[in-house]
Amino acid sequence: MNQSGFQIEHCRSNCSKSACEWNDLLEALRTKLADLKINETLEQKFHPILHHHLPKIGLAGCPNGCSQPDIKDFSISGYVNPLITDAPCLQCEVCVRSCLEGAISLQPKGISIDKDRCLSCGNCQRVCPSGTLTRGESGWILRLGGRVGRHPRFATFIGKVSTIDEVVEWVYKTVLDYMENGEAQERLTHFLERKTISV
C-alpha cells in the first residue's frame, strides 16, 4: 500500500509530444499533498487500506493522455493553443498534415483553424517552418471523478487554469474537503459523485 496515501501517474519524461512541462507540477503536488497526511484519514475510514481507496491523480503533458488521466479521480492534462502570427505562410501544408484532428486547413488568405476540432496538442506549432504558427495560450485542463472497476466513468470537465499553483490548490482543496466531510467507508470517487466541486 502506498504510504503517502495518494497515487500520481504521469507520462514519460522528455516526451517530444508534451505541450506543457509537468515535472515541477508533479513535485509541487507531491509536496503539498504530503502535508495533508492523507494516510491517517484513510486509516480511520478503511481497514485495511486497499489500492482502490487511494486518491488517484493522472498527470499528462498533452491531450494524448498516455498516462490515462481521464480514468483517475483527478485528471490534469497540459494544453497549448496554436497562435497564427503575421509571419508569411509558406503554404507547405506541413501543419495540415500534422493535425490528427483535421482542424487545420489552408485557405486563400492563409491558415485556418477549426477551434471546435482543435485539441491544443501543439503538433502544428512544432512543425511549422515559417513561424506562422506558434505557441499561444497554454495551461492545464482539469477533469474530476474518473474511475475504472465495476462502474467505470470518464472524468468530468471542470475547467482550464494557466498556472501550476492553481492546479495544486484545486487538488489540495478537493482532497481536504474529502478528508473533512467524507463519510465512513466512503471512497473519494463516491464522495465526488455526491458533491459538486469546481475550480
PDB file of N, CA and C in Angstrom, residues 31-116:
ATOM      1  N   THR A  31       4.566  17.421  -2.773  1.00  0.00           N
ATOM      2  CA  THR A  31       4.894  18.165  -1.557  1.00  0.00           C
ATOM      3  C   THR A  31       3.644  18.638  -0.830  1.00  0.00           C
ATOM      4  N   LYS A  32       2.720  19.228  -1.575  1.00  0.00           N
ATOM      5  CA  LYS A  32       1.507  19.785  -0.961  1.00  0.00           C
ATOM      6  C   LYS A  32       0.626  18.693  -0.370  1.00  0.00           C
ATOM      7  N   LEU A  33       0.456  17.588  -1.093  1.00  0.00           N
ATOM      8  CA  LEU A  33      -0.409  16.517  -0.607  1.00  0.00           C
ATOM      9  C   LEU A  33       0.213  15.771   0.567  1.00  0.00           C
ATOM     10  N   ALA A  34       1.537  15.704   0.600  1.00  0.00           N
ATOM     11  CA  ALA A  34       2.205  15.051   1.731  1.00  0.00           C
ATOM     12  C   ALA A  34       1.879  15.775   3.036  1.00  0.00           C
ATOM     13  N   ASP A  35       1.699  17.091   2.960  1.00  0.00           N
ATOM     14  CA  ASP A  35       1.374  17.881   4.144  1.00  0.00           C
ATOM     15  C   ASP A  35       0.016  17.510   4.745  1.00  0.00           C
ATOM     16  N   LEU A  36      -0.868  16.949   3.912  1.00  0.00           N
ATOM     17  CA  LEU A  36      -2.214  16.617   4.383  1.00  0.00           C
ATOM     18  C   LEU A  36      -2.261  15.348   5.235  1.00  0.00           C
ATOM     19  N   LYS A  37      -1.219  14.510   5.122  1.00  0.00           N
ATOM     20  CA  LYS A  37      -1.219  13.234   5.849  1.00  0.00           C
ATOM     21  C   LYS A  37      -2.496  12.443   5.554  1.00  0.00           C
ATOM     22  N   ILE A  38      -2.755  12.263   4.266  1.00  0.00           N
ATOM     23  CA  ILE A  38      -3.970  11.584   3.800  1.00  0.00           C
ATOM     24  C   ILE A  38      -4.073  10.179   4.380  1.00  0.00           C
ATOM     25  N   ASN A  39      -2.943   9.524   4.537  1.00  0.00           N
ATOM     26  CA  ASN A  39      -2.938   8.151   5.025  1.00  0.00           C
ATOM     27  C   ASN A  39      -3.634   8.017   6.378  1.00  0.00           C
ATOM     28  N   GLU A  40      -3.452   9.021   7.230  1.00  0.00           N
ATOM     29  CA  GLU A  40      -4.067   8.964   8.560  1.00  0.00           C
ATOM     30  C   GLU A  40      -5.592   8.986   8.463  1.00  0.00           C
ATOM     31  N   THR A  41      -6.112   9.783   7.530  1.00  0.00           N
ATOM     32  CA  THR A  41      -7.564   9.825   7.328  1.00  0.00           C
ATOM     33  C   THR A  41      -8.060   8.510   6.755  1.00  0.00           C
ATOM     34  N   LEU A  42      -7.341   7.960   5.784  1.00  0.00           N
ATOM     35  CA  LEU A  42      -7.751   6.697   5.173  1.00  0.00           C
ATOM     36  C   LEU A  42      -7.755   5.567   6.194  1.00  0.00           C
ATOM     37  N   GLU A  43      -6.816   5.585   7.101  1.00  0.00           N
ATOM     38  CA  GLU A  43      -6.757   4.540   8.129  1.00  0.00           C
ATOM     39  C   GLU A  43      -7.981   4.575   9.048  1.00  0.00           C
ATOM     40  N   GLN A  44      -8.562   5.760   9.206  1.00  0.00           N
ATOM     41  CA  GLN A  44      -9.771   5.874  10.022  1.00  0.00           C
ATOM     42  C   GLN A  44     -11.009   5.385   9.267  1.00  0.00           C
ATOM     43  N   LYS A  45     -10.937   5.436   7.925  1.00  0.00           N
ATOM     44  CA  LYS A  45     -12.089   5.065   7.102  1.00  0.00           C
ATOM     45  C   LYS A  45     -12.094   3.584   6.723  1.00  0.00           C
ATOM     46  N   PHE A  46     -10.910   3.032   6.463  1.00  0.00           N
ATOM     47  CA  PHE A  46     -10.834   1.699   5.880  1.00  0.00           C
ATOM     48  C   PHE A  46      -9.868   0.805   6.655  1.00  0.00           C
ATOM     49  N   HIS A  47     -10.263  -0.442   6.833  1.00  0.00           N
ATOM     50  CA  HIS A  47      -9.408  -1.443   7.495  1.00  0.00           C
ATOM     51  C   HIS A  47      -9.498  -2.746   6.710  1.00  0.00           C
ATOM     52  N   PRO A  48      -8.468  -3.141   5.976  1.00  0.00           N
ATOM     53  CA  PRO A  48      -7.229  -2.384   5.727  1.00  0.00           C
ATOM     54  C   PRO A  48      -7.423  -1.403   4.578  1.00  0.00           C
ATOM     55  N   ILE A  49      -6.435  -0.528   4.364  1.00  0.00           N
ATOM     56  CA  ILE A  49      -6.449   0.370   3.214  1.00  0.00           C
ATOM     57  C   ILE A  49      -6.013  -0.429   1.986  1.00  0.00           C
ATOM     58  N   LEU A  50      -6.850  -0.439   0.960  1.00  0.00           N
ATOM     59  CA  LEU A  50      -6.547  -1.147  -0.280  1.00  0.00           C
ATOM     60  C   LEU A  50      -6.242  -0.148  -1.398  1.00  0.00           C
ATOM     61  N   HIS A  51      -5.715  -0.663  -2.496  1.00  0.00           N
ATOM     62  CA  HIS A  51      -5.303   0.199  -3.610  1.00  0.00           C
ATOM     63  C   HIS A  51      -6.425   1.117  -4.085  1.00  0.00           C
ATOM     64  N   HIS A  52      -7.649   0.592  -4.188  1.00  0.00           N
ATOM     65  CA  HIS A  52      -8.744   1.408  -4.735  1.00  0.00           C
ATOM     66  C   HIS A  52      -9.226   2.487  -3.757  1.00  0.00           C
ATOM     67  N   HIS A  53      -8.742   2.462  -2.526  1.00  0.00           N
ATOM     68  CA  HIS A  53      -9.082   3.523  -1.573  1.00  0.00           C
ATOM     69  C   HIS A  53      -8.232   4.776  -1.763  1.00  0.00           C
ATOM     70  N   LEU A  54      -7.086   4.643  -2.418  1.00  0.00           N
ATOM     71  CA  LEU A  54      -6.166   5.771  -2.570  1.00  0.00           C
ATOM     72  C   LEU A  54      -6.689   6.790  -3.579  1.00  0.00           C
ATOM     73  N   PRO A  55      -6.699   8.073  -3.248  1.00  0.00           N
ATOM     74  CA  PRO A  55      -6.978   9.096  -4.258  1.00  0.00           C
ATOM     75  C   PRO A  55      -5.935   9.006  -5.387  1.00  0.00           C
ATOM     76  N   LYS A  56      -6.411   9.063  -6.631  1.00  0.00           N
ATOM     77  CA  LYS A  56      -5.528   8.884  -7.776  1.00  0.00           C
ATOM     78  C   LYS A  56      -5.532  10.118  -8.660  1.00  0.00           C
ATOM     79  N   ILE A  57      -4.325  10.505  -9.081  1.00  0.00           N
ATOM     80  CA  ILE A  57      -4.133  11.679  -9.925  1.00  0.00           C
ATOM     81  C   ILE A  57      -3.451  11.226 -11.203  1.00  0.00           C
ATOM     82  N   GLY A  58      -4.009  11.604 -12.340  1.00  0.00           N
ATOM     83  CA  GLY A  58      -3.388  11.333 -13.632  1.00  0.00           C
ATOM     84  C   GLY A  58      -2.860  12.626 -14.208  1.00  0.00           C
ATOM     85  N   LEU A  59      -1.571  12.679 -14.470  1.00  0.00           N
ATOM     86  CA  LEU A  59      -0.916  13.891 -14.948  1.00  0.00           C
ATOM     87  C   LEU A  59      -0.352  13.637 -16.341  1.00  0.00           C
ATOM     88  N   ALA A  60      -0.788  14.418 -17.312  1.00  0.00           N
ATOM     89  CA  ALA A  60      -0.334  14.258 -18.696  1.00  0.00           C
ATOM     90  C   ALA A  60       0.155  15.594 -19.234  1.00  0.00           C
ATOM     91  N   GLY A  61       1.223  15.545 -20.013  1.00  0.00           N
ATOM     92  CA  GLY A  61       1.779  16.767 -20.583  1.00  0.00           C
ATOM     93  C   GLY A  61       1.032  17.286 -21.795  1.00  0.00           C
ATOM     94  N   CYS A  62       0.115  16.466 -22.335  1.00  0.00           N
ATOM     95  CA  CYS A  62      -0.643  16.886 -23.523  1.00  0.00           C
ATOM     96  C   CYS A  62      -1.966  16.134 -23.584  1.00  0.00           C
ATOM     97  N   PRO A  63      -2.847  16.495 -24.514  1.00  0.00           N
ATOM     98  CA  PRO A  63      -4.152  15.827 -24.609  1.00  0.00           C
ATOM     99  C   PRO A  63      -4.088  14.360 -25.049  1.00  0.00           C
ATOM    100  N   ASN A  64      -2.920  13.868 -25.482  1.00  0.00           N
ATOM    101  CA  ASN A  64      -2.828  12.452 -25.846  1.00  0.00           C
ATOM    102  C   ASN A  64      -3.141  11.553 -24.652  1.00  0.00           C
ATOM    103  N   GLY A  65      -2.782  12.001 -23.459  1.00  0.00           N
ATOM    104  CA  GLY A  65      -3.170  11.301 -22.239  1.00  0.00           C
ATOM    105  C   GLY A  65      -2.644   9.886 -22.108  1.00  0.00           C
ATOM    106  N   CYS A  66      -1.376   9.679 -22.420  1.00  0.00           N
ATOM    107  CA  CYS A  66      -0.799   8.335 -22.319  1.00  0.00           C
ATOM    108  C   CYS A  66      -0.829   7.793 -20.894  1.00  0.00           C
ATOM    109  N   SER A  67      -0.861   8.670 -19.906  1.00  0.00           N
ATOM    110  CA  SER A  67      -0.913   8.251 -18.505  1.00  0.00           C
ATOM    111  C   SER A  67      -2.345   7.975 -18.041  1.00  0.00           C
ATOM    112  N   GLN A  68      -3.290   7.986 -18.989  1.00  0.00           N
ATOM    113  CA  GLN A  68      -4.702   7.667 -18.729  1.00  0.00           C
ATOM    114  C   GLN A  68      -5.331   8.550 -17.641  1.00  0.00           C
ATOM    115  N   PRO A  69      -5.168   9.854 -17.756  1.00  0.00           N
ATOM    116  CA  PRO A  69      -5.688  10.733 -16.697  1.00  0.00           C
ATOM    117  C   PRO A  69      -7.205  10.706 -16.559  1.00  0.00           C
ATOM    118  N   ASP A  70      -7.931  10.439 -17.630  1.00  0.00           N
ATOM    119  CA  ASP A  70      -9.385  10.576 -17.571  1.00  0.00           C
ATOM    120  C   ASP A  70     -10.101   9.415 -16.893  1.00  0.00           C
ATOM    121  N   ILE A  71      -9.337   8.443 -16.367  1.00  0.00           N
ATOM    122  CA  ILE A  71      -9.947   7.402 -15.545  1.00  0.00           C
ATOM    123  C   ILE A  71      -9.419   7.482 -14.112  1.00  0.00           C
ATOM    124  N   LYS A  72      -8.950   8.659 -13.740  1.00  0.00           N
ATOM    125  CA  LYS A  72      -8.448   8.902 -12.382  1.00  0.00           C
ATOM    126  C   LYS A  72      -9.384   9.885 -11.659  1.00  0.00           C
ATOM    127  N   ASP A  73      -9.265   9.940 -10.343  1.00  0.00           N
ATOM    128  CA  ASP A  73     -10.066  10.903  -9.570  1.00  0.00           C
ATOM    129  C   ASP A  73      -9.802  12.325 -10.044  1.00  0.00           C
ATOM    130  N   PHE A  74      -8.519  12.627 -10.257  1.00  0.00           N
ATOM    131  CA  PHE A  74      -8.112  13.942 -10.753  1.00  0.00           C
ATOM    132  C   PHE A  74      -7.410  13.754 -12.093  1.00  0.00           C
ATOM    133  N   SER A  75      -7.900  14.419 -13.111  1.00  0.00           N
ATOM    134  CA  SER A  75      -7.294  14.372 -14.444  1.00  0.00           C
ATOM    135  C   SER A  75      -6.703  15.741 -14.750  1.00  0.00           C
ATOM    136  N   ILE A  76      -5.403  15.765 -15.040  1.00  0.00           N
ATOM    137  CA  ILE A  76      -4.702  17.018 -15.323  1.00  0.00           C
ATOM    138  C   ILE A  76      -3.934  16.837 -16.625  1.00  0.00           C
ATOM    139  N   SER A  77      -4.273  17.619 -17.650  1.00  0.00           N
ATOM    140  CA  SER A  77      -3.632  17.485 -18.962  1.00  0.00           C
ATOM    141  C   SER A  77      -3.165  18.852 -19.457  1.00  0.00           C
ATOM    142  N   GLY A  78      -1.931  18.909 -19.926  1.00  0.00           N
ATOM    143  CA  GLY A  78      -1.411  20.149 -20.475  1.00  0.00           C
ATOM    144  C   GLY A  78      -1.997  20.451 -21.845  1.00  0.00           C
ATOM    145  N   TYR A  79      -2.134  21.723 -22.154  1.00  0.00           N
ATOM    146  CA  TYR A  79      -2.600  22.129 -23.488  1.00  0.00           C
ATOM    147  C   TYR A  79      -1.860  23.384 -23.925  1.00  0.00           C
ATOM    148  N   VAL A  80      -1.764  23.580 -25.228  1.00  0.00           N
ATOM    149  CA  VAL A  80      -1.203  24.816 -25.776  1.00  0.00           C
ATOM    150  C   VAL A  80      -1.967  25.160 -27.053  1.00  0.00           C
ATOM    151  N   ASN A  81      -2.629  26.305 -27.040  1.00  0.00           N
ATOM    152  CA  ASN A  81      -3.399  26.733 -28.209  1.00  0.00           C
ATOM    153  C   ASN A  81      -2.470  27.235 -29.308  1.00  0.00           C
ATOM    154  N   PRO A  82      -2.778  26.908 -30.559  1.00  0.00           N
ATOM    155  CA  PRO A  82      -1.986  27.465 -31.653  1.00  0.00           C
ATOM    156  C   PRO A  82      -2.318  28.944 -31.860  1.00  0.00           C
ATOM    157  N   LEU A  83      -1.294  29.726 -32.160  1.00  0.00           N
ATOM    158  CA  LEU A  83      -1.465  31.150 -32.420  1.00  0.00           C
ATOM    159  C   LEU A  83      -0.968  31.449 -33.833  1.00  0.00           C
ATOM    160  N   ILE A  84      -1.830  32.044 -34.641  1.00  0.00           N
ATOM    161  CA  ILE A  84      -1.451  32.415 -36.008  1.00  0.00           C
ATOM    162  C   ILE A  84      -0.804  33.790 -35.969  1.00  0.00           C
ATOM    163  N   THR A  85       0.432  33.868 -36.417  1.00  0.00           N
ATOM    164  CA  THR A  85       1.190  35.124 -36.392  1.00  0.00           C
ATOM    165  C   THR A  85       1.134  35.822 -37.748  1.00  0.00           C
ATOM    166  N   ASP A  86       1.837  36.947 -37.837  1.00  0.00           N
ATOM    167  CA  ASP A  86       1.906  37.685 -39.097  1.00  0.00           C
ATOM    168  C   ASP A  86       3.014  37.170 -40.005  1.00  0.00           C
ATOM    169  N   ALA A  87       3.775  36.188 -39.557  1.00  0.00           N
ATOM    170  CA  ALA A  87       4.846  35.635 -40.393  1.00  0.00           C
ATOM    171  C   ALA A  87       4.240  35.010 -41.650  1.00  0.00           C
ATOM    172  N   PRO A  88       4.783  35.304 -42.821  1.00  0.00           N
ATOM    173  CA  PRO A  88       4.211  34.788 -44.071  1.00  0.00           C
ATOM    174  C   PRO A  88       4.190  33.258 -44.100  1.00  0.00           C
ATOM    175  N   CYS A  89       3.042  32.712 -44.459  1.00  0.00           N
ATOM    176  CA  CYS A  89       2.881  31.260 -44.567  1.00  0.00           C
ATOM    177  C   CYS A  89       3.545  30.773 -45.854  1.00  0.00           C
ATOM    178  N   LEU A  90       4.303  29.670 -45.770  1.00  0.00           N
ATOM    179  CA  LEU A  90       4.967  29.095 -46.935  1.00  0.00           C
ATOM    180  C   LEU A  90       4.041  28.214 -47.757  1.00  0.00           C
ATOM    181  N   GLN A  91       2.841  27.993 -47.250  1.00  0.00           N
ATOM    182  CA  GLN A  91       1.843  27.130 -47.895  1.00  0.00           C
ATOM    183  C   GLN A  91       2.386  25.716 -48.142  1.00  0.00           C
ATOM    184  N   CYS A  92       3.204  25.252 -47.225  1.00  0.00           N
ATOM    185  CA  CYS A  92       3.795  23.911 -47.344  1.00  0.00           C
ATOM    186  C   CYS A  92       2.846  22.814 -46.875  1.00  0.00           C
ATOM    187  N   GLU A  93       1.843  23.199 -46.103  1.00  0.00           N
ATOM    188  CA  GLU A  93       0.820  22.293 -45.577  1.00  0.00           C
ATOM    189  C   GLU A  93       1.368  21.245 -44.596  1.00  0.00           C
ATOM    190  N   VAL A  94       2.554  21.504 -44.057  1.00  0.00           N
ATOM    191  CA  VAL A  94       3.094  20.585 -43.049  1.00  0.00           C
ATOM    192  C   VAL A  94       2.178  20.569 -41.824  1.00  0.00           C
ATOM    193  N   CYS A  95       1.678  21.720 -41.433  1.00  0.00           N
ATOM    194  CA  CYS A  95       0.786  21.805 -40.279  1.00  0.00           C
ATOM    195  C   CYS A  95      -0.525  21.063 -40.542  1.00  0.00           C
ATOM    196  N   VAL A  96      -1.031  21.167 -41.762  1.00  0.00           N
ATOM    197  CA  VAL A  96      -2.274  20.488 -42.131  1.00  0.00           C
ATOM    198  C   VAL A  96      -2.106  18.982 -41.969  1.00  0.00           C
ATOM    199  N   ARG A  97      -0.988  18.471 -42.472  1.00  0.00           N
ATOM    200  CA  ARG A  97      -0.736  17.027 -42.385  1.00  0.00           C
ATOM    201  C   ARG A  97      -0.440  16.572 -40.960  1.00  0.00           C
ATOM    202  N   SER A  98       0.060  17.469 -40.126  1.00  0.00           N
ATOM    203  CA  SER A  98       0.411  17.093 -38.756  1.00  0.00           C
ATOM    204  C   SER A  98      -0.795  16.987 -37.833  1.00  0.00           C
ATOM    205  N   CYS A  99      -1.918  17.608 -38.214  1.00  0.00           N
ATOM    206  CA  CYS A  99      -3.086  17.677 -37.337  1.00  0.00           C
ATOM    207  C   CYS A  99      -3.920  16.401 -37.440  1.00  0.00           C
ATOM    208  N   LEU A 100      -3.896  15.618 -36.403  1.00  0.00           N
ATOM    209  CA  LEU A 100      -4.640  14.353 -36.385  1.00  0.00           C
ATOM    210  C   LEU A 100      -6.143  14.560 -36.290  1.00  0.00           C
ATOM    211  N   GLU A 101      -6.572  15.764 -35.935  1.00  0.00           N
ATOM    212  CA  GLU A 101      -7.997  16.060 -35.795  1.00  0.00           C
ATOM    213  C   GLU A 101      -8.591  16.683 -37.054  1.00  0.00           C
ATOM    214  N   GLY A 102      -7.751  16.979 -38.063  1.00  0.00           N
ATOM    215  CA  GLY A 102      -8.245  17.639 -39.273  1.00  0.00           C
ATOM    216  C   GLY A 102      -8.763  19.032 -38.989  1.00  0.00           C
ATOM    217  N   ALA A 103      -8.159  19.702 -38.001  1.00  0.00           N
ATOM    218  CA  ALA A 103      -8.646  21.027 -37.586  1.00  0.00           C
ATOM    219  C   ALA A 103      -8.014  22.167 -38.376  1.00  0.00           C
ATOM    220  N   ILE A 104      -6.974  21.873 -39.173  1.00  0.00           N
ATOM    221  CA  ILE A 104      -6.250  22.932 -39.885  1.00  0.00           C
ATOM    222  C   ILE A 104      -6.472  22.793 -41.385  1.00  0.00           C
ATOM    223  N   SER A 105      -6.726  23.903 -42.009  1.00  0.00           N
ATOM    224  CA  SER A 105      -6.859  23.916 -43.475  1.00  0.00           C
ATOM    225  C   SER A 105      -6.140  25.142 -44.030  1.00  0.00           C
ATOM    226  N   LEU A 106      -5.721  25.029 -45.269  1.00  0.00           N
ATOM    227  CA  LEU A 106      -5.059  26.145 -45.942  1.00  0.00           C
ATOM    228  C   LEU A 106      -6.068  26.836 -46.836  1.00  0.00           C
ATOM    229  N   GLN A 107      -6.364  28.083 -46.510  1.00  0.00           N
ATOM    230  CA  GLN A 107      -7.332  28.881 -47.255  1.00  0.00           C
ATOM    231  C   GLN A 107      -6.596  29.916 -48.113  1.00  0.00           C
ATOM    232  N   PRO A 108      -7.291  30.539 -49.063  1.00  0.00           N
ATOM    233  CA  PRO A 108      -6.630  31.568 -49.892  1.00  0.00           C
ATOM    234  C   PRO A 108      -5.950  32.673 -49.081  1.00  0.00           C
ATOM    235  N   LYS A 109      -6.520  32.981 -47.900  1.00  0.00           N
ATOM    236  CA  LYS A 109      -5.943  34.032 -47.072  1.00  0.00           C
ATOM    237  C   LYS A 109      -4.949  33.502 -46.053  1.00  0.00           C
ATOM    238  N   GLY A 110      -4.696  32.188 -46.073  1.00  0.00           N
ATOM    239  CA  GLY A 110      -3.730  31.615 -45.142  1.00  0.00           C
ATOM    240  C   GLY A 110      -4.308  30.473 -44.321  1.00  0.00           C
ATOM    241  N   ILE A 111      -3.684  30.205 -43.201  1.00  0.00           N
ATOM    242  CA  ILE A 111      -4.057  29.100 -42.325  1.00  0.00           C
ATOM    243  C   ILE A 111      -5.383  29.387 -41.619  1.00  0.00           C
ATOM    244  N   SER A 112      -6.223  28.348 -41.530  1.00  0.00           N
ATOM    245  CA  SER A 112      -7.472  28.442 -40.783  1.00  0.00           C
ATOM    246  C   SER A 112      -7.529  27.276 -39.797  1.00  0.00           C
ATOM    247  N   ILE A 113      -7.934  27.563 -38.567  1.00  0.00           N
ATOM    248  CA  ILE A 113      -8.009  26.534 -37.530  1.00  0.00           C
ATOM    249  C   ILE A 113      -9.437  26.444 -37.005  1.00  0.00           C
ATOM    250  N   ASP A 114      -9.994  25.247 -37.072  1.00  0.00           N
ATOM    251  CA  ASP A 114     -11.325  24.982 -36.531  1.00  0.00           C
ATOM    252  C   ASP A 114     -11.182  24.742 -35.031  1.00  0.00           C
ATOM    253  N   LYS A 115     -11.566  25.728 -34.236  1.00  0.00           N
ATOM    254  CA  LYS A 115     -11.372  25.649 -32.784  1.00  0.00           C
ATOM    255  C   LYS A 115     -12.212  24.549 -32.131  1.00  0.00           C
ATOM    256  N   ASP A 116     -13.297  24.164 -32.775  1.00  0.00           N
ATOM    257  CA  ASP A 116     -14.124  23.097 -32.228  1.00  0.00           C
ATOM    258  C   ASP A 116     -13.466  21.729 -32.369  1.00  0.00           C
TER     259      ASP A 116
END
